[in-house]
Amino acid sequence: MDLTSSQLAALDRDGYLLLENRFSAKEVELINDRLPSLFAENHPGNIVEQSSGAVRTMMGLHLRDDLFARVVRHPRLIGPALQILREPAYVQQVKVNVKAAFSGEIWQWHYDFATHKEEDGVPKPLALNLHIFLDDVTEFNGPLYFIPGSHKFGEHGAFKDVETTSYQLWVCDQERVKKLIEAHGLVAAKGAKGTMLIFHDTMVHGSPNNMSPWDRAIFSLLLNPVSNAFQKQTRPDYKHQRDLTPIEMLPDDCLNVLPVVE
Ligand SMILES: O=C(O)CCC(=O)C(=O)O
């Protein structure tokens, strides 16, 4: 399940990598089956959209549900990250970003490291963002947009946006984004459900509103090297987990195995 040298080269060049058919339809169904009861929980990690009140993101899922505790240890998900990082890593953040049909709202242009540095005091942009598409993601239902190669420029400058969405984020200045897009273009990260996506901490990205009649849910795990751990504790655990235990891989069939009942 290791990435090939050409996949590693593409990730290094572009800052993101899509791996199609990484998870089976059955595995995605098992994950999706857990969502309704998690949506219904009155948990501070369930953050709703400003306008519609529909769930925008659900965080801390590996601490709330046994299946998600196994997803974050799945070798097909974390194997590539550990291959790239080549050192022990901890689970920094786990969420499902929902983006419901007709009402899912924008994620402004940003790069994740701005928030990790400013809010959590993470020293270096080493964390990797690992996604699993839980719905088919198309150009219509709010895919992530990437500026390929933008991760190569390190930090881009950012300010905290506390207004445009319900989830506060350090976002990029539009002039900076314009220059990067003019120089490097734009891509939409699309794929069928079960596709995996990896991207770097300084990759500039965002996503538009979902105007389509199709839901778009994406699972996201941030893995950060233990040696690069947070230095500040301003955010709740579900936004940046404090447990620095190095993550370990489970067997490949771990999602299909029923949890042991004691
Ligand atoms: O789910 C999305 O559309 C965007 C999510 C995102 O940008 C992030 O988690 O950093």
Tab-separated table of C-alpha atoms and ligand atoms in Angstrom:
chain	number	residue	atom	x	y	z
A	1	MET	CA	0.000	0.000	0.000
A	2	ASP	CA	3.032	2.262	-0.108
A	3	LEU	CA	2.993	5.140	-2.547
A	4	THR	CA	5.081	4.610	-5.663
A	5	SER	CA	7.961	6.922	-6.494
A	6	SER	CA	5.875	8.617	-9.211
A	7	GLN	CA	2.996	9.195	-6.761
A	8	LEU	CA	5.442	10.673	-4.230
A	9	ALA	CA	6.896	12.901	-6.952
A	10	ALA	CA	3.397	14.111	-7.977
A	11	LEU	CA	2.509	14.902	-4.352
A	12	ASP	CA	5.753	16.793	-3.930
A	13	ARG	CA	5.251	18.715	-7.204
A	14	ASP	CA	1.523	19.520	-6.908
A	15	GLY	CA	1.011	19.495	-3.131
A	16	TYR	CA	-1.933	17.093	-3.382
A	17	LEU	CA	-2.546	13.542	-4.589
A	18	LEU	CA	-5.789	11.727	-5.437
A	19	LEU	CA	-5.931	7.926	-5.021
A	20	GLU	CA	-9.015	6.480	-6.694
A	21	ASN	CA	-10.818	3.358	-5.428
A	22	ARG	CA	-8.831	3.418	-2.211
A	23	PHE	CA	-11.811	2.353	-0.077
A	24	SER	CA	-14.555	-0.036	-1.213
A	25	ALA	CA	-18.242	0.806	-1.530
A	26	LYS	CA	-18.894	-1.440	1.502
A	27	GLU	CA	-16.299	0.383	3.614
A	28	VAL	CA	-17.740	3.778	2.675
A	29	GLU	CA	-21.237	2.498	3.467
A	30	LEU	CA	-20.078	1.358	6.925
A	31	ILE	CA	-18.676	4.832	7.573
A	32	ASN	CA	-21.765	6.617	6.221
A	33	ASP	CA	-24.050	4.441	8.378
A	34	ARG	CA	-22.503	6.034	11.471
A	35	LEU	CA	-23.228	9.613	10.424
A	36	PRO	CA	-26.950	10.067	11.237
A	37	SER	CA	-26.579	9.255	14.948
A	38	LEU	CA	-23.475	11.482	15.182
A	39	PHE	CA	-25.384	14.327	13.445
A	40	ALA	CA	-28.093	13.973	16.065
A	41	GLU	CA	-25.714	14.322	19.035
A	42	ASN	CA	-25.703	17.530	21.019
A	43	HIS	CA	-21.891	17.783	20.889
A	44	PRO	CA	-19.807	20.981	20.711
A	45	GLY	CA	-17.844	19.361	17.861
A	46	ASN	CA	-20.986	19.466	15.674
A	47	ILE	CA	-20.806	22.881	14.017
A	48	VAL	CA	-23.734	24.051	11.892
A	49	GLU	CA	-23.881	26.323	8.834
A	50	GLN	CA	-24.587	30.010	9.428
A	51	SER	CA	-27.650	30.183	7.168
A	52	SER	CA	-29.369	26.808	7.094
A	53	GLY	CA	-28.427	25.317	10.457
A	54	ALA	CA	-27.447	22.078	8.650
A	55	VAL	CA	-24.334	20.374	10.061
A	56	ARG	CA	-21.193	21.813	8.421
A	57	THR	CA	-18.560	19.781	10.200
A	58	MET	CA	-18.469	17.097	12.900
A	59	MET	CA	-15.230	16.888	14.839
A	60	GLY	CA	-13.517	14.546	17.294
A	61	LEU	CA	-15.232	11.553	15.711
A	62	HIS	CA	-12.552	9.007	16.654
A	63	LEU	CA	-13.305	9.803	20.314
A	64	ARG	CA	-17.066	9.544	19.788
A	65	ASP	CA	-17.483	6.417	17.693
A	66	ASP	CA	-15.654	3.066	17.605
A	67	LEU	CA	-15.708	2.798	13.795
A	68	PHE	CA	-14.018	6.183	13.402
A	69	ALA	CA	-11.451	5.072	16.026
A	70	ARG	CA	-10.585	2.312	13.533
A	71	VAL	CA	-10.752	4.530	10.424
A	72	VAL	CA	-7.972	6.747	11.825
A	73	ARG	CA	-5.781	3.635	12.185
A	74	HIS	CA	-6.554	2.204	8.775
A	75	PRO	CA	-3.354	1.246	6.926
A	76	ARG	CA	-4.687	2.418	3.557
A	77	LEU	CA	-5.344	5.857	5.080
A	78	ILE	CA	-2.332	6.435	7.326
A	79	GLY	CA	0.244	4.191	5.629
A	80	PRO	CA	1.087	6.822	2.981
A	81	ALA	CA	1.382	9.568	5.607
A	82	LEU	CA	3.732	7.534	7.785
A	83	GLN	CA	5.710	6.648	4.665
A	84	ILE	CA	6.116	10.364	3.884
A	85	LEU	CA	6.710	11.608	7.437
A	86	ARG	CA	9.085	8.770	8.398
A	87	GLU	CA	8.581	9.476	12.100
A	88	PRO	CA	5.897	8.845	14.742
A	89	ALA	CA	2.762	10.938	14.265
A	90	TYR	CA	-0.292	11.733	16.402
A	91	VAL	CA	-3.908	12.341	15.463
A	92	GLN	CA	-4.272	16.112	15.408
A	93	GLN	CA	-7.844	16.431	14.146
A	94	VAL	CA	-10.623	14.170	12.855
A	95	LYS	CA	-13.792	15.385	11.165
A	96	VAL	CA	-16.400	14.880	8.490
A	97	ASN	CA	-17.100	18.020	6.462
A	98	VAL	CA	-20.624	17.614	5.276
A	99	LYS	CA	-21.621	20.284	2.714
A	100	ALA	CA	-25.292	19.325	2.389
A	101	ALA	CA	-27.205	19.562	-0.917
A	102	PHE	CA	-28.359	23.137	-1.676
A	103	SER	CA	-27.068	24.528	1.650
A	104	GLY	CA	-23.400	23.536	2.174
A	105	GLU	CA	-21.414	26.755	2.482
A	106	ILE	CA	-18.055	28.035	1.266
A	107	TRP	CA	-14.640	27.340	2.822
A	108	GLN	CA	-12.655	30.504	2.132
A	109	TRP	CA	-9.189	30.364	0.561
A	110	HIS	CA	-6.761	29.214	3.225
A	111	TYR	CA	-3.881	26.921	4.034
A	112	ASP	CA	-4.205	24.724	7.117
A	113	PHE	CA	-0.839	25.617	8.656
A	114	ALA	CA	-1.931	29.238	9.285
A	115	THR	CA	-4.554	27.983	11.746
A	116	HIS	CA	-2.269	25.301	13.199
A	117	LYS	CA	0.468	27.856	13.835
A	118	GLU	CA	-1.645	30.766	15.073
A	119	GLU	CA	-4.137	28.824	17.179
A	120	ASP	CA	-2.068	25.857	18.341
A	121	GLY	CA	1.557	26.989	18.094
A	122	VAL	CA	2.540	24.141	15.759
A	123	PRO	CA	6.177	24.904	14.809
A	124	LYS	CA	6.434	23.621	11.228
A	125	PRO	CA	4.046	22.891	8.310
A	126	LEU	CA	4.542	19.125	8.406
A	127	ALA	CA	1.011	17.871	9.088
A	128	LEU	CA	-0.704	15.958	6.296
A	129	ASN	CA	-4.429	16.201	5.593
A	130	LEU	CA	-5.877	12.793	4.608
A	131	HIS	CA	-9.369	12.685	3.107
A	132	ILE	CA	-11.785	9.919	2.170
A	133	PHE	CA	-14.653	10.925	-0.137
A	134	LEU	CA	-17.885	9.642	1.411
A	135	ASP	CA	-19.977	10.818	-1.555
A	136	ASP	CA	-19.079	11.194	-5.208
A	137	VAL	CA	-17.371	14.580	-5.388
A	138	THR	CA	-17.944	16.439	-8.658
A	139	GLU	CA	-17.473	19.959	-9.969
A	140	PHE	CA	-21.065	20.658	-8.851
A	141	ASN	CA	-21.315	19.697	-5.180
A	142	GLY	CA	-18.599	21.827	-3.611
A	143	PRO	CA	-15.261	20.078	-4.271
A	144	LEU	CA	-12.036	21.389	-2.818
A	145	TYR	CA	-10.197	23.751	-5.152
A	146	PHE	CA	-6.386	23.618	-5.072
A	147	ILE	CA	-3.730	25.934	-6.464
A	148	PRO	CA	-1.228	23.274	-7.573
A	149	GLY	CA	2.277	23.874	-6.292
A	150	SER	CA	1.201	26.627	-3.856
A	151	HIS	CA	2.550	24.528	-0.961
A	152	LYS	CA	6.084	25.190	-2.261
A	153	PHE	CA	5.967	28.847	-1.181
A	154	GLY	CA	5.782	28.100	2.537
A	155	GLU	CA	3.593	30.539	4.455
A	156	HIS	CA	1.324	32.840	2.453
A	157	GLY	CA	0.129	35.333	5.056
A	158	ALA	CA	-3.285	34.951	6.670
A	159	PHE	CA	-5.854	36.651	8.854
A	160	LYS	CA	-8.563	35.238	11.071
A	161	ASP	CA	-12.012	35.177	9.458
A	162	VAL	CA	-14.643	35.252	12.197
A	163	GLU	CA	-17.502	36.443	9.982
A	164	THR	CA	-18.141	34.682	6.704
A	165	THR	CA	-18.694	31.142	7.994
A	166	SER	CA	-19.592	29.466	11.282
A	167	TYR	CA	-16.137	27.836	11.520
A	168	GLN	CA	-13.403	30.344	12.351
A	169	LEU	CA	-10.381	29.965	10.106
A	170	TRP	CA	-7.170	31.776	9.224
A	171	VAL	CA	-7.721	32.705	5.569
A	172	CYS	CA	-5.626	34.144	2.731
A	173	ASP	CA	-5.626	37.603	1.287
A	174	GLN	CA	-7.401	37.650	-2.125
A	175	GLU	CA	-4.561	39.551	-3.877
A	176	ARG	CA	-2.163	36.793	-2.864
A	177	VAL	CA	-4.604	34.121	-4.078
A	178	LYS	CA	-5.092	35.967	-7.390
A	179	LYS	CA	-1.340	36.064	-8.046
A	180	LEU	CA	-0.950	32.372	-7.200
A	181	ILE	CA	-3.862	31.344	-9.450
A	182	GLU	CA	-2.594	33.481	-12.333
A	183	ALA	CA	0.778	31.768	-12.041
A	184	HIS	CA	-0.274	28.190	-11.256
A	185	GLY	CA	-3.940	27.706	-12.247
A	186	LEU	CA	-6.669	25.898	-10.355
A	187	VAL	CA	-7.871	22.318	-10.031
A	188	ALA	CA	-10.989	20.800	-8.503
A	189	ALA	CA	-10.309	17.655	-6.454
A	190	LYS	CA	-12.966	15.312	-7.841
A	191	GLY	CA	-13.535	11.582	-7.518
A	192	ALA	CA	-15.992	8.825	-6.793
A	193	LYS	CA	-16.810	7.860	-3.226
A	194	GLY	CA	-13.936	5.828	-1.767
A	195	THR	CA	-11.309	8.103	-3.333
A	196	MET	CA	-8.522	9.219	-0.988
A	197	LEU	CA	-6.892	12.651	-1.119
A	198	ILE	CA	-3.641	13.728	0.559
A	199	PHE	CA	-2.438	17.312	0.772
A	200	HIS	CA	0.234	19.411	2.412
A	201	ASP	CA	-0.177	21.916	5.248
A	202	THR	CA	0.815	24.968	3.172
A	203	MET	CA	-1.361	24.031	0.164
A	204	VAL	CA	-3.721	26.922	-0.638
A	205	HIS	CA	-7.274	25.612	-1.004
A	206	GLY	CA	-10.938	26.435	-0.528
A	207	SER	CA	-14.318	25.173	-1.669
A	208	PRO	CA	-17.509	26.775	-3.023
A	209	ASN	CA	-21.101	26.520	-1.818
A	210	ASN	CA	-22.944	23.351	-2.723
A	211	MET	CA	-25.764	24.566	-5.009
A	212	SER	CA	-26.438	21.070	-6.323
A	213	PRO	CA	-29.075	18.592	-5.145
A	214	TRP	CA	-26.289	16.187	-4.139
A	215	ASP	CA	-24.741	15.934	-0.673
A	216	ARG	CA	-20.979	16.024	-0.403
A	217	ALA	CA	-19.432	14.513	2.727
A	218	ILE	CA	-15.666	14.119	3.144
A	219	PHE	CA	-13.812	12.474	6.032
A	220	SER	CA	-10.618	14.271	7.078
A	221	LEU	CA	-7.753	13.220	9.344
A	222	LEU	CA	-4.810	15.480	10.150
A	223	LEU	CA	-1.664	13.610	11.176
A	224	ASN	CA	1.198	15.627	12.643
A	225	PRO	CA	4.651	14.357	13.720
A	226	VAL	CA	4.937	14.040	17.508
A	227	SER	CA	8.208	16.016	17.240
A	228	ASN	CA	6.189	18.921	15.740
A	229	ALA	CA	3.425	18.966	18.359
A	230	PHE	CA	1.335	21.999	19.404
A	231	GLN	CA	2.897	24.515	21.800
A	232	LYS	CA	-0.346	26.351	22.695
A	233	GLN	CA	-3.643	25.032	23.990
A	234	THR	CA	-6.262	27.603	23.014
A	235	ARG	CA	-8.635	25.297	21.163
A	236	PRO	CA	-10.729	22.392	22.448
A	237	ASP	CA	-9.460	18.842	22.082
A	238	TYR	CA	-11.850	18.088	19.223
A	239	LYS	CA	-10.131	20.841	17.175
A	240	HIS	CA	-6.586	19.838	18.124
A	241	GLN	CA	-6.193	16.632	20.083
A	242	ARG	CA	-3.740	16.792	23.025
A	243	ASP	CA	-2.987	13.060	23.176
A	244	LEU	CA	0.394	12.622	21.517
A	245	THR	CA	0.347	8.811	21.461
A	246	PRO	CA	1.879	7.759	18.130
A	247	ILE	CA	-0.761	6.313	15.826
A	248	GLU	CA	-0.423	2.627	14.941
A	249	MET	CA	-1.896	0.783	11.990
A	250	LEU	CA	-4.603	-1.877	12.335
A	251	PRO	CA	-5.062	-4.755	9.859
A	252	ASP	CA	-6.396	-3.896	6.415
A	253	ASP	CA	-9.835	-5.412	7.127
A	254	CYS	CA	-10.317	-3.449	10.352
A	255	LEU	CA	-13.497	-1.688	9.191
A	256	ASN	CA	-15.354	-4.910	8.525
A	257	VAL	CA	-14.548	-6.459	11.885
A	258	LEU	CA	-17.190	-6.005	14.529
A	259	PRO	CA	-15.962	-4.352	17.739
A	260	VAL	CA	-15.258	-6.759	20.599
A	261	VAL	CA	-18.092	-6.705	23.141
A	262	GLU	CA	-16.697	-7.152	26.669
B	1	LIG	O1	-14.537	20.408	3.215
B	1	LIG	C1	-14.197	21.372	2.540
B	1	LIG	O2	-14.838	21.732	1.554
B	1	LIG	C2	-12.981	22.164	2.873
B	1	LIG	C3	-12.286	21.677	4.080
B	1	LIG	C4	-11.001	22.351	4.327
B	1	LIG	O3	-10.576	23.189	3.608
B	1	LIG	C5	-10.214	21.965	5.476
B	1	LIG	O4	-10.629	21.078	6.237
B	1	LIG	O5	-9.120	22.547	5.642
